[in-house]
Coordinates of C-alpha atoms in Angstrom, one line a residue:
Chain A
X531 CA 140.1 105.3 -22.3
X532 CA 141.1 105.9 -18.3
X533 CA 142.2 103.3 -16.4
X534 CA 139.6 103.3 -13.4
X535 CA 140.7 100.3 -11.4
X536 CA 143.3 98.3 -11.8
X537 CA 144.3 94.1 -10.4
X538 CA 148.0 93.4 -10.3
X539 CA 148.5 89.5 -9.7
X540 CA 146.0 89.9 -6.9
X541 CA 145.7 86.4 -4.5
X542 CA 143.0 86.4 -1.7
X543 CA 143.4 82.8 0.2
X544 CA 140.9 82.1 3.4
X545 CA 142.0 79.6 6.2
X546 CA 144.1 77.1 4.4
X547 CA 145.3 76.7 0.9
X548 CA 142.2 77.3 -0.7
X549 CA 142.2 80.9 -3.1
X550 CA 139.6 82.3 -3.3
X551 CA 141.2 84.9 -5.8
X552 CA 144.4 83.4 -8.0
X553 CA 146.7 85.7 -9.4
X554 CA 143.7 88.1 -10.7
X555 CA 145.3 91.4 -13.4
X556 CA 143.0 93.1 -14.6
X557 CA 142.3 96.8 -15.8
X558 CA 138.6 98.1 -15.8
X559 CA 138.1 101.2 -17.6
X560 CA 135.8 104.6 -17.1
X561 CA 132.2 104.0 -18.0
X562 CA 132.3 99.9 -18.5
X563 CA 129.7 98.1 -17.5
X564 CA 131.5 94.5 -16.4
X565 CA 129.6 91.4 -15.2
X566 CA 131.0 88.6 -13.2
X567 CA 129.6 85.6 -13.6
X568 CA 130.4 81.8 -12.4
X569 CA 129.0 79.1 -10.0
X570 CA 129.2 79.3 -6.3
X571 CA 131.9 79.6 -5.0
X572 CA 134.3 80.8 -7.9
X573 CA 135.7 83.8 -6.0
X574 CA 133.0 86.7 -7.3
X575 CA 131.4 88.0 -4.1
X576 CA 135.6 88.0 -2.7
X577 CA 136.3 89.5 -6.0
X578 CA 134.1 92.4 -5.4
X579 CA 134.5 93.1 -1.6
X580 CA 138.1 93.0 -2.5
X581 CA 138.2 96.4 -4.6
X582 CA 137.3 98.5 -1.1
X583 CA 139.0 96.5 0.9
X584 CA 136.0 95.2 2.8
X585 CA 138.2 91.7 2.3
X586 CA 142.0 92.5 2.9
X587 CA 144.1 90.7 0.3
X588 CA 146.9 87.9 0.8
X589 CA 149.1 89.4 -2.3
X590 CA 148.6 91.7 -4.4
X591 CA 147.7 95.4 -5.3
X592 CA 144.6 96.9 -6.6
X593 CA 144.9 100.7 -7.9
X594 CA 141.8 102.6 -7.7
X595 CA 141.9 106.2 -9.7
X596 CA 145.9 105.6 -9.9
X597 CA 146.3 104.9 -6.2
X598 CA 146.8 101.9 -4.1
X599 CA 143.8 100.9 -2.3
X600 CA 145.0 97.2 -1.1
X601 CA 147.4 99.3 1.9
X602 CA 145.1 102.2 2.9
X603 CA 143.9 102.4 6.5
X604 CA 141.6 104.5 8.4
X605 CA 140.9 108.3 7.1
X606 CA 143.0 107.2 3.8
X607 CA 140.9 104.4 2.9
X608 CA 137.3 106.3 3.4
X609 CA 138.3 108.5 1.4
X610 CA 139.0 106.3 -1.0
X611 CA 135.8 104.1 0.0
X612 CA 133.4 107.1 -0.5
X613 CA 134.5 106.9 -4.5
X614 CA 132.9 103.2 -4.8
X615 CA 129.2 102.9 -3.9
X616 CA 128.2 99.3 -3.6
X617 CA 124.6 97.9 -4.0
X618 CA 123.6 94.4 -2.1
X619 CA 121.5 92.0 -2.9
X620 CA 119.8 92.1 0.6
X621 CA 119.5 95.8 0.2
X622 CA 121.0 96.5 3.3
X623 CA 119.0 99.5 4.6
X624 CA 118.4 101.2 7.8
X625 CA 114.7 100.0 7.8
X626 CA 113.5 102.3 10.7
X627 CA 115.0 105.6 8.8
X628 CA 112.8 107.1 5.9
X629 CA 113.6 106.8 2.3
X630 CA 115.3 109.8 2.1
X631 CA 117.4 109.5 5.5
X632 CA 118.9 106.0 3.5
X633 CA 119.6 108.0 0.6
X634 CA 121.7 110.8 2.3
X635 CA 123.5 108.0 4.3
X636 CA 125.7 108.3 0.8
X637 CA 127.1 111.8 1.9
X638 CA 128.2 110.5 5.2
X639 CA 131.8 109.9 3.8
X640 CA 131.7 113.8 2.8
X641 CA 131.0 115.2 5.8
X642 CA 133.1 116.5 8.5
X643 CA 133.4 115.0 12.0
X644 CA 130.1 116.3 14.0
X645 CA 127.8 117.3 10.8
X646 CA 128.3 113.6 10.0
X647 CA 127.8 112.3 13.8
X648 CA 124.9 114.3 14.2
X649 CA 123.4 113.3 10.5
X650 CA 122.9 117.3 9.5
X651 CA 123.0 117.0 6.0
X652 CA 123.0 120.2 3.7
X653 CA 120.4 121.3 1.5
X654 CA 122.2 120.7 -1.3
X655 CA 122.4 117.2 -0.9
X656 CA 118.6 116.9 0.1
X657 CA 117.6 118.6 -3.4
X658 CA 119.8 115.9 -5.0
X659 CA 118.8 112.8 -3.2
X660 CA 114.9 113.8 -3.9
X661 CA 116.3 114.2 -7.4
X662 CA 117.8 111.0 -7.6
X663 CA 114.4 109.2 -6.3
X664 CA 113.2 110.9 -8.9
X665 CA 115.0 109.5 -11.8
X666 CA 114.4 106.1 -9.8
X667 CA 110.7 107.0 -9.6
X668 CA 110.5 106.7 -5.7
X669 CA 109.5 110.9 -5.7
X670 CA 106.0 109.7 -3.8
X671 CA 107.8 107.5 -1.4
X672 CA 110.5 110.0 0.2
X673 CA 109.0 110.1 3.6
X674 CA 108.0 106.5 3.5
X675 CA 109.8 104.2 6.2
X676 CA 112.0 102.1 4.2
X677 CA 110.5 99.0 5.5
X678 CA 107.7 99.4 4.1
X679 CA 108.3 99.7 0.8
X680 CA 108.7 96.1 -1.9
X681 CA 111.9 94.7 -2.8
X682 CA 112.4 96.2 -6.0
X683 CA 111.7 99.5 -4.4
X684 CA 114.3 99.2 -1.7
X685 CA 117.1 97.7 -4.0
X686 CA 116.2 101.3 -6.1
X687 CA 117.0 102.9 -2.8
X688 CA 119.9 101.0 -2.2
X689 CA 120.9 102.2 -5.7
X690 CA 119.9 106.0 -4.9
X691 CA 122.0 105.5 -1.8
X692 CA 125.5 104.2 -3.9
X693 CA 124.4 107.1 -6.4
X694 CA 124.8 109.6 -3.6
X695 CA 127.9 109.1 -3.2
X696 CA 128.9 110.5 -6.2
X697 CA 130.9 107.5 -7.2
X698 CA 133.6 107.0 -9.8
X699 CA 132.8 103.1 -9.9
X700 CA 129.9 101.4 -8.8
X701 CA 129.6 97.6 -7.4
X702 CA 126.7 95.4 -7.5
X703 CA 126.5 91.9 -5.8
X704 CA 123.7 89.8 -7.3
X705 CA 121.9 92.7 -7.2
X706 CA 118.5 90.7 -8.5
X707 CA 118.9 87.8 -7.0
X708 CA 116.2 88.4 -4.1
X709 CA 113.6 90.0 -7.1
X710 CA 110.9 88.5 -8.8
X711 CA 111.7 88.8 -12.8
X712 CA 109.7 91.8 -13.4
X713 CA 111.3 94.1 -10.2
X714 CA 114.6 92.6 -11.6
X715 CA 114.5 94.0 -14.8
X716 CA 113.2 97.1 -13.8
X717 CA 116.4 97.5 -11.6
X718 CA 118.4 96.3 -14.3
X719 CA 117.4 99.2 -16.1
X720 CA 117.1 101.7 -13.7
X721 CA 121.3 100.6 -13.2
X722 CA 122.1 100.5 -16.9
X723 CA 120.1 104.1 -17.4
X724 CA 121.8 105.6 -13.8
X725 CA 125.7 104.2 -15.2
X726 CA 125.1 105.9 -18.7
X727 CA 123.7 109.2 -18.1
X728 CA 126.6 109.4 -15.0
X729 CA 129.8 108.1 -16.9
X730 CA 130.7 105.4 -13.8
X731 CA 132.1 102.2 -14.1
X732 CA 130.2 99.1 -12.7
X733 CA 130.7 95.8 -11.8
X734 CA 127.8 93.4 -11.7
X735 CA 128.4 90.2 -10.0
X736 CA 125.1 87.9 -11.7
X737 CA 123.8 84.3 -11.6
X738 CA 121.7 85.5 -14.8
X739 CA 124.3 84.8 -18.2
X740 CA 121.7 86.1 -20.5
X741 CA 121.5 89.5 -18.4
X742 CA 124.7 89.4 -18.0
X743 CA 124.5 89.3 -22.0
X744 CA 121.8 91.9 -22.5
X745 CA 123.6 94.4 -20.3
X746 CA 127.5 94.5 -20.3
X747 CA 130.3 95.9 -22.7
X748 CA 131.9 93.3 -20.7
X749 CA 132.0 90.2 -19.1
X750 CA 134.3 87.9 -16.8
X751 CA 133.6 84.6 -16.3
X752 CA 135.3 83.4 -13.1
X753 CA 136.1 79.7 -11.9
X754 CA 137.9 78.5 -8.7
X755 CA 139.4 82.2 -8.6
X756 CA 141.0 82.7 -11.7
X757 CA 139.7 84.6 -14.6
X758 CA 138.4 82.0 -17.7
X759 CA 136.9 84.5 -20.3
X760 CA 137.3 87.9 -20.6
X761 CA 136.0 89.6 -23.6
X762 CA 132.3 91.0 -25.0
X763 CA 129.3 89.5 -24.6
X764 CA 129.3 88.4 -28.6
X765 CA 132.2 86.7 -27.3
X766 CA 131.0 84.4 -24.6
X767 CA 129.8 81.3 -26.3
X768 CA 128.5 78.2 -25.4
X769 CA 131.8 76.3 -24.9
X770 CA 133.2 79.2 -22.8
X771 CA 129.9 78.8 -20.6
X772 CA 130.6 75.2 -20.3
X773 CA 133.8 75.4 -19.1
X774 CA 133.2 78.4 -16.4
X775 CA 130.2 76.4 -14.6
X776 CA 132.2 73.1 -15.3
X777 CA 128.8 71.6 -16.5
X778 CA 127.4 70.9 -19.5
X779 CA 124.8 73.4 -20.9
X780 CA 122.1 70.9 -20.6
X781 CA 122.6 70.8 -16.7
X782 CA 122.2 74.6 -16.7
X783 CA 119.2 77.0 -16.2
X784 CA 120.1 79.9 -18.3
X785 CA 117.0 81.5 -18.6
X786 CA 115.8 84.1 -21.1
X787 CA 115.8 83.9 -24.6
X788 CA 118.9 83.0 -25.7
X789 CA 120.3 80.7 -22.7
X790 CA 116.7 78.9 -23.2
X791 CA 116.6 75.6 -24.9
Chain B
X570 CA 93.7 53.1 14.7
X571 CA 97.1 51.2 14.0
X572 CA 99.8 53.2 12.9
X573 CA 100.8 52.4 9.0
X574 CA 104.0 50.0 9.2
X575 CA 107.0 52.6 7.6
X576 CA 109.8 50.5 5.7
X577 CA 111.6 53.1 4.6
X578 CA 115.3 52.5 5.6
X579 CA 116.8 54.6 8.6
X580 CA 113.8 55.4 10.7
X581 CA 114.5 54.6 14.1
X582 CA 111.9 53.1 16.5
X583 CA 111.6 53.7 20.1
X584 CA 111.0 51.5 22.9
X585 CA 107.4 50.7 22.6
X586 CA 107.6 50.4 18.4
X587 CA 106.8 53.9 17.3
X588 CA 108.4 55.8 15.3
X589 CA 110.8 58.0 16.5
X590 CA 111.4 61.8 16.1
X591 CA 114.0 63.6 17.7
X592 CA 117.1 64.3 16.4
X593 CA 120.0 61.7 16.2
X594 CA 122.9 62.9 18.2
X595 CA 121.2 63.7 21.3
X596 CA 121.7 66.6 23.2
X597 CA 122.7 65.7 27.0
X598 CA 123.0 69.1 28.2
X599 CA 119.5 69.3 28.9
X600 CA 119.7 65.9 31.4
X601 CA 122.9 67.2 32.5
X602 CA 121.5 70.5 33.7
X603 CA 118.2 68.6 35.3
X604 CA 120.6 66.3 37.4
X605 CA 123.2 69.3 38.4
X606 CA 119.7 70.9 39.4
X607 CA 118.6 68.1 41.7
X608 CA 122.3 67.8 43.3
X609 CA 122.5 71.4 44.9
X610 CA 118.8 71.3 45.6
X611 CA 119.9 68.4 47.5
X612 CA 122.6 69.3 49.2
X613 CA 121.4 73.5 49.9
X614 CA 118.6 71.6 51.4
X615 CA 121.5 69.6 53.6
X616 CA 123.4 72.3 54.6
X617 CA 120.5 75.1 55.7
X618 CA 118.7 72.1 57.7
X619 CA 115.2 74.3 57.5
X620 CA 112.8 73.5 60.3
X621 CA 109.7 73.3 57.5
X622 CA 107.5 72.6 60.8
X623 CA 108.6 75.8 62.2
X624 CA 108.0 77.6 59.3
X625 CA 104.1 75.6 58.3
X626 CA 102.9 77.3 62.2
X627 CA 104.0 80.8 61.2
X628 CA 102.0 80.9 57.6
X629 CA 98.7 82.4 59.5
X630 CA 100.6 85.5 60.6
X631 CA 101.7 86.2 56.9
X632 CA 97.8 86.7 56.7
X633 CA 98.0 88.3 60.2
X634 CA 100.2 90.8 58.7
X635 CA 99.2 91.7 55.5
X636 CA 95.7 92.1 57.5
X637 CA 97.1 95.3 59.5
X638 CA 99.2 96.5 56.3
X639 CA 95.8 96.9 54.4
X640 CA 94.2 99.1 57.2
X641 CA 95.4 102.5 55.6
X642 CA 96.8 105.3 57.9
X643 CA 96.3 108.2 56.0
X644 CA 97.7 110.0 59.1
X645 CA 101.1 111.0 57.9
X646 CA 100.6 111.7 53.9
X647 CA 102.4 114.6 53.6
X648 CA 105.8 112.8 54.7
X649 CA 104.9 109.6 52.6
X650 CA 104.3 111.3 49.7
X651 CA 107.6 113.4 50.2
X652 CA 109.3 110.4 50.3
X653 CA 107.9 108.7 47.6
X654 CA 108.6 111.9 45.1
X655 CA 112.3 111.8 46.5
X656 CA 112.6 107.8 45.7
X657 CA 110.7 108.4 41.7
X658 CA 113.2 111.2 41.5
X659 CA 116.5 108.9 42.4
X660 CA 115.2 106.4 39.8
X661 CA 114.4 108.9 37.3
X662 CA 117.9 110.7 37.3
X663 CA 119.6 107.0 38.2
X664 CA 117.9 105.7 34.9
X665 CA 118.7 109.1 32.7
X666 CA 122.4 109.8 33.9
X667 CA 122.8 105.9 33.0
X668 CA 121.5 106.0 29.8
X669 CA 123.6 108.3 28.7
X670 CA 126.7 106.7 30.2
X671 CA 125.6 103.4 28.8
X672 CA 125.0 104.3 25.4
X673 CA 128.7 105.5 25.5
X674 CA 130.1 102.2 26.9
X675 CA 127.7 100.5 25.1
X676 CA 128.9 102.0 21.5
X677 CA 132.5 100.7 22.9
X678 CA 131.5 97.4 24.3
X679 CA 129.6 96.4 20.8
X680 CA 132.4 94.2 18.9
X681 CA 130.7 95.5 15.6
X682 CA 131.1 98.9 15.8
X683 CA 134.9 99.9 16.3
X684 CA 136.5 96.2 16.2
X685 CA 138.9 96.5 18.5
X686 CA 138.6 93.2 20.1
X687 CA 140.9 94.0 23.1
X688 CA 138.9 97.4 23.9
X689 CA 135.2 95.5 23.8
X690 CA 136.5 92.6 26.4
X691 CA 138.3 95.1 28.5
X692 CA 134.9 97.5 28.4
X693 CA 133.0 94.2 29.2
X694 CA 135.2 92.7 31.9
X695 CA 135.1 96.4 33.9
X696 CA 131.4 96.8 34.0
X697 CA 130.7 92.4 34.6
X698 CA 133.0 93.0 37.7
X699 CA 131.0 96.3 38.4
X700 CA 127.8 94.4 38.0
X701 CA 128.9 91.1 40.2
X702 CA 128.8 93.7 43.2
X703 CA 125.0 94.4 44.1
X704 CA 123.5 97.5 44.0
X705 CA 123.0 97.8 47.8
X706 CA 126.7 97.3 48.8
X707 CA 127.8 100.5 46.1
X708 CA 125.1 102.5 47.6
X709 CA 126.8 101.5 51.3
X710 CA 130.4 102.3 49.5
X711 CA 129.0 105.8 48.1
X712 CA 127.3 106.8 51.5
X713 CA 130.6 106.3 52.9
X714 CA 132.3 108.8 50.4
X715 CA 129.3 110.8 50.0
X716 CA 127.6 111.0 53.5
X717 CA 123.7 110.3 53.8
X718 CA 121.2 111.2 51.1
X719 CA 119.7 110.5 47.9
X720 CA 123.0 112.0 46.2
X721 CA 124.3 108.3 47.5
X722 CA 121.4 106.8 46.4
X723 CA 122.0 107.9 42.9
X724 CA 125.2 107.6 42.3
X725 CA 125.2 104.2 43.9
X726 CA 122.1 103.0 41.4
X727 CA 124.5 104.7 38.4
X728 CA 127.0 102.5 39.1
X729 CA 125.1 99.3 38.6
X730 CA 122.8 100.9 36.1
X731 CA 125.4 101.8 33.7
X732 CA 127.1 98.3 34.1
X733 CA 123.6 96.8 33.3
X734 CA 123.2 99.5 30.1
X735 CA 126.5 98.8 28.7
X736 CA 126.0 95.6 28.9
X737 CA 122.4 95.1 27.3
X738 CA 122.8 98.4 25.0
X739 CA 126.2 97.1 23.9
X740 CA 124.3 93.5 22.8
X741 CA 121.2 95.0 21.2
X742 CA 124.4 97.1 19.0
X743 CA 125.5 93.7 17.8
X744 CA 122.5 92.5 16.6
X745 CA 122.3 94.6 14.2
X746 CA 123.2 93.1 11.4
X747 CA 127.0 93.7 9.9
X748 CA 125.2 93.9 6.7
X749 CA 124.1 97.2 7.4
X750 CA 126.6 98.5 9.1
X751 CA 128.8 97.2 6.4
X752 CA 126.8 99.5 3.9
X753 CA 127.7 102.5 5.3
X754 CA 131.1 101.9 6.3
X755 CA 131.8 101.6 2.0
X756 CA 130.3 105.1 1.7
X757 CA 133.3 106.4 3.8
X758 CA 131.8 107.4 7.0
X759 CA 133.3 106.9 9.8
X760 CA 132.7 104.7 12.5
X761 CA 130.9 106.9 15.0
X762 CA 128.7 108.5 12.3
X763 CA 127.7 104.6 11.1
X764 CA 126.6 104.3 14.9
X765 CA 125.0 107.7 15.0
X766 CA 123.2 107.0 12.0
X767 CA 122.5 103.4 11.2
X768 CA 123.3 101.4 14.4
X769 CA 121.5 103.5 16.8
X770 CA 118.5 104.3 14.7
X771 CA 118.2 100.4 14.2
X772 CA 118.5 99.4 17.8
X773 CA 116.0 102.2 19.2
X774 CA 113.4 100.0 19.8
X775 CA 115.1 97.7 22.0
X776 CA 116.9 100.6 24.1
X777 CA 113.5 101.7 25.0
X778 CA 112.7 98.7 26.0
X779 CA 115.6 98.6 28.0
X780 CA 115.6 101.5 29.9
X781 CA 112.1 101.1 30.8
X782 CA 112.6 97.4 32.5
X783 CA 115.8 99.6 34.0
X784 CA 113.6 102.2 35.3
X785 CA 111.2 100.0 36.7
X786 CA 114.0 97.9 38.4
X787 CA 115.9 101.0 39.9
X788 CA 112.8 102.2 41.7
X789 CA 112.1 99.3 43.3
X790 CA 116.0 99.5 44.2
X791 CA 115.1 102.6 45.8
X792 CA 112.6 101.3 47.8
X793 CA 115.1 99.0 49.4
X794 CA 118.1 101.3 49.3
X795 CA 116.4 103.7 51.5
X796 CA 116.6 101.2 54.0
X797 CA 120.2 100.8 54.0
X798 CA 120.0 105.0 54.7
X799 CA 119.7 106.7 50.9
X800 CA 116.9 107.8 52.1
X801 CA 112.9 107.6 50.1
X802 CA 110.5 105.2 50.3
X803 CA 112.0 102.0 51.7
X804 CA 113.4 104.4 54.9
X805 CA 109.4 105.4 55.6
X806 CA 108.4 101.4 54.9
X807 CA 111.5 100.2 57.4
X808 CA 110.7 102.4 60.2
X809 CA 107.3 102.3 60.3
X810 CA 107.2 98.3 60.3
X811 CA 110.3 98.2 62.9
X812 CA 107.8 100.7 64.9
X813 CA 104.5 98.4 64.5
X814 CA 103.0 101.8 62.5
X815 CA 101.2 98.9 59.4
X816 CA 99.3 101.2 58.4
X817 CA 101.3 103.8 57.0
X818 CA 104.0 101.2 56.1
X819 CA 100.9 99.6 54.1
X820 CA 99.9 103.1 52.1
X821 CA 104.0 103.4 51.0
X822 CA 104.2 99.6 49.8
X823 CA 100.9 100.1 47.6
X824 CA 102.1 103.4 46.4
X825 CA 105.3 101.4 45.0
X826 CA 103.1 98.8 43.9
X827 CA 100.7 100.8 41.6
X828 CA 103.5 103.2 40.6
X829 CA 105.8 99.8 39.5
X830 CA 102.6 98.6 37.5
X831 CA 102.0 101.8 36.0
X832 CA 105.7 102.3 34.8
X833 CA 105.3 98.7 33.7
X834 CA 102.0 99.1 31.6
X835 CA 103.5 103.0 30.3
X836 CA 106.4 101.0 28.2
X837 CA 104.5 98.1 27.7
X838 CA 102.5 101.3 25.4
X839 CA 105.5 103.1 24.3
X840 CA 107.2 100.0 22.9
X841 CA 104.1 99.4 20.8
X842 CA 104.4 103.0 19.7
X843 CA 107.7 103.2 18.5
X844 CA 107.6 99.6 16.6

């Protein structure tokens, strides 16, 4: 398979000695589906923001598509931005534009200078964002204002909107952690279904091991910024769970079925 | 009825043995601002020396005077109206030609949008040392370059205007959260086209708001810039109280008056339109 994305020795520290990334390699390859998981503060959320440089690094190179993302700047770096769509877990929406008008806020990193300025976006890519809302079931909410729809719908248009972009790898932090379990596992879906048909890569950061389970070819368990486990779900067992939250499994809420005890 | 005796360790108790309930590092800011308060009340009080008795035997002829302003000389419309539509039109073009200029300066200003640190502060500084002047002293300064007119009278409101837009644009911009903004900046697009299309969208409300409390402030600007010769309203008000005419002075100040509430009620309406 392609190498997609790729972590040499990569160390993020903030103020101080403290790292929030420690000497992270890694290769992540076309079409995986790869959840981080581990407890608060282990470095995921820096982890992610990392890849598009949204955090700069201390040492380190990430490759994105074969090219070094970690020392792009300016016209260089959205270029490279526009090939990673991100979903939030606070949606992050322009709540007074309509459902359709977030969506095509994907294609702004296509668009030249004034088309982009001035938001004229092209047929083409209204057909396909109605078609993506489709496929996410939003087709009766495309003129809705985007603050008016539930928080399982608007994480679906934060999805549409990452979609748009046409992207090579997709990021998702705690993407369900503001949705009741139902609109959670609809999005989980939605994600798994979207990735699939589409051939991207994705990293899910999650709080949930047993979706993390049900979903991945692969997962990462991360503690105090350096990677524990890496390997399949069947993989991850108890022990390894143990030692990534740094708790026994009695003091954790696992949820689902097989976490459940 | 008695209050139940509390135990529990670490409540505190005031004076008089209740329980109290603020927080536990006070916050002295608050007495230190009373007490700064009282000492330049004190001492302004000092150094004016008012003559309050002096001033108590001349309340009646505020009564006197507002007495004559309310008997209504119609006799000269046609030249209060004129200049009436003369001062709407400075404060309309004022406010417009501002907004346009402040949503520029403003985009700059904002410290979320391009993060260039030193370019916000330097934008800032300009316009706070534009705005420390008052409006009437850049009207003066512009009649000077400009000669008599409302063509002074405008570009003297602009300046302050602007200053005032860039200023309360450019903070409406940063509350918007970096969330979003953040959100489009990862699909690629570039900075202006994540103001264009995110930022400005987002903050629309507010810049109504804005320019309406702007709109409403610059014509009663007018009113008094026409007295320092920008001609409008406030040069038919001036003249015709320094020539004893009250009546007609008393028509242009209710004119301002209902026009200033009705600009005031007309946002108040448009802000709960666009919500």
């Amino acid at each position: 398979m392609e190498c997609l994305l790729k972590f040499d020795k990569v160390v993020k520290c903030y103020s101080g000695d403290t790292r929030a990334l420690d000497n992270v390699s890694l290769e992540i390859n076309q079409g995986e589906f790869v959840s981080v998981i581990g407890p608060s503060g282990s470095g995921k959320s820096t982890f992610l923001r990392s890849i598009n440089k949204l955090i700069p690094l201390t040492e380190g190179e990430i490759y994105l598509d074969g090219e070094t993302i970690s020392d792009k700047k300016g016209r260089a770096l959205r270029l490279c931005r526009r090939k990673i769509g991100i979903v939030f877990q606070n949606y992050n929406l322009v709540y007074r534009l309509s459902v359709i008008q977030n969506v095509l806020h994907g294609r702004l990193g296509y668009m030249s200078g004034l088309k982009g300025i001035l938001g004229r976006y092209s047929e083409e890519d209204k057909h396909k964002a109605v078609e993506i809302l489709e496929e996410l079931g939003l087709e009766d909410f495309v003129y809705n204002r985007a603050s008016d729809l539930s928080g399982g719908q608007k994480q679906r248009v934060g999805i549409a909107r990452a979609i748009m972009q046409n992207p090579k790898l997709l990021l998702c932090d705690e993407p369900i952690a503001s949705l009741d379990p139902s609109s959670a596992k609809v999005i989980m879906d939605m994600l798994y279904d979207m990735i699939k048909r589409r051939n991207i890569a994705c990293i899910v950061n999650l709080h949930q091991v047993d979706v993390a389970k049900k979903y991945s070819t692969r997962i990462i368990g991360l503690s105090k910024g350096k990677i524990l486990f890496d390997g399949t779900p069947d993989e991850l067992d108890n022990a390894t769970i143990e030692k990534i939250y740094g708790r026994g499994l009695e003091d954790l809420m696992l949820g689902g079925s097989e976490g459940a005890r | 009825m008695p209050m139940p005796k509390q135990t529990a360790e670490g409540l505190r108790y005031n004076k008089k043995g209740k329980i109290s309930v603020c927080c536990k590092d006070k916050n002295m800011s608050l007495v230190y601002f009373f007490a700064g308060t009282a000492v330049c009340a004190v001492l302004s009080f000092a150094y004016l020396d008012v003559d309050w008795l002096k001033l108590l035997s001349r309340v009646p002829s505020v009564g006197e005077v507002f007495f004559k302003l309310a008997h209504f000389d119609f006799g000269m419309m046609d030249l209060v109206g004129e200049a009436f539509m003369e001062t709407v039109s400075i404060a309309v073009l004022s406010t417009i030609y501002s907004m346009v200029l402040g949503l520029f300066f403003g985009m700059i200003a904002a410290e979320n949008i391009f993060r260039i640190h030193i370019l916000s502060v330097t934008v800032k500084s300009f316009f706070t040392f534009l705005r420390a002047v008052p409006t009437p002293v850049w009207v003066l300064l512009m009649l000077v370059c400009m000669g008599f007119g409302p063509s002074a009278g405008i570009a003297g409101l602009c300046v302050h205007t602007t200053a005032f837009f860039t200023k309360s644009f450019s903070q409406s911009f940063e509350d918007i959260s970096t969330e979003t903004i953040e959100a489009l900046e990862v699909t690629g697009a570039s900075k202006v086209s994540v103001f264009t299309n995110a930022v400005l969208p987002a903050a629309f409300s507010q810049l109504i708001a804005w320019t309406g409390m702007r709109f409403e402030i610059n014509f009663s600007e007018c009113a008094i810039l026409g007295m320092v010769g920008a001609g409008g309203i406030g040069y038919v008000i001036s003249s015709n109280i320094q020539g004893y005419q009250y009546g007609v002075a008393g028509i242009a100040i209710f004119l301002v008056f209902v026009f200033a509430f009705f600009i005031e009620r007309l946002f108040v309406k448009i802000k709960s339109l666009i919500k």
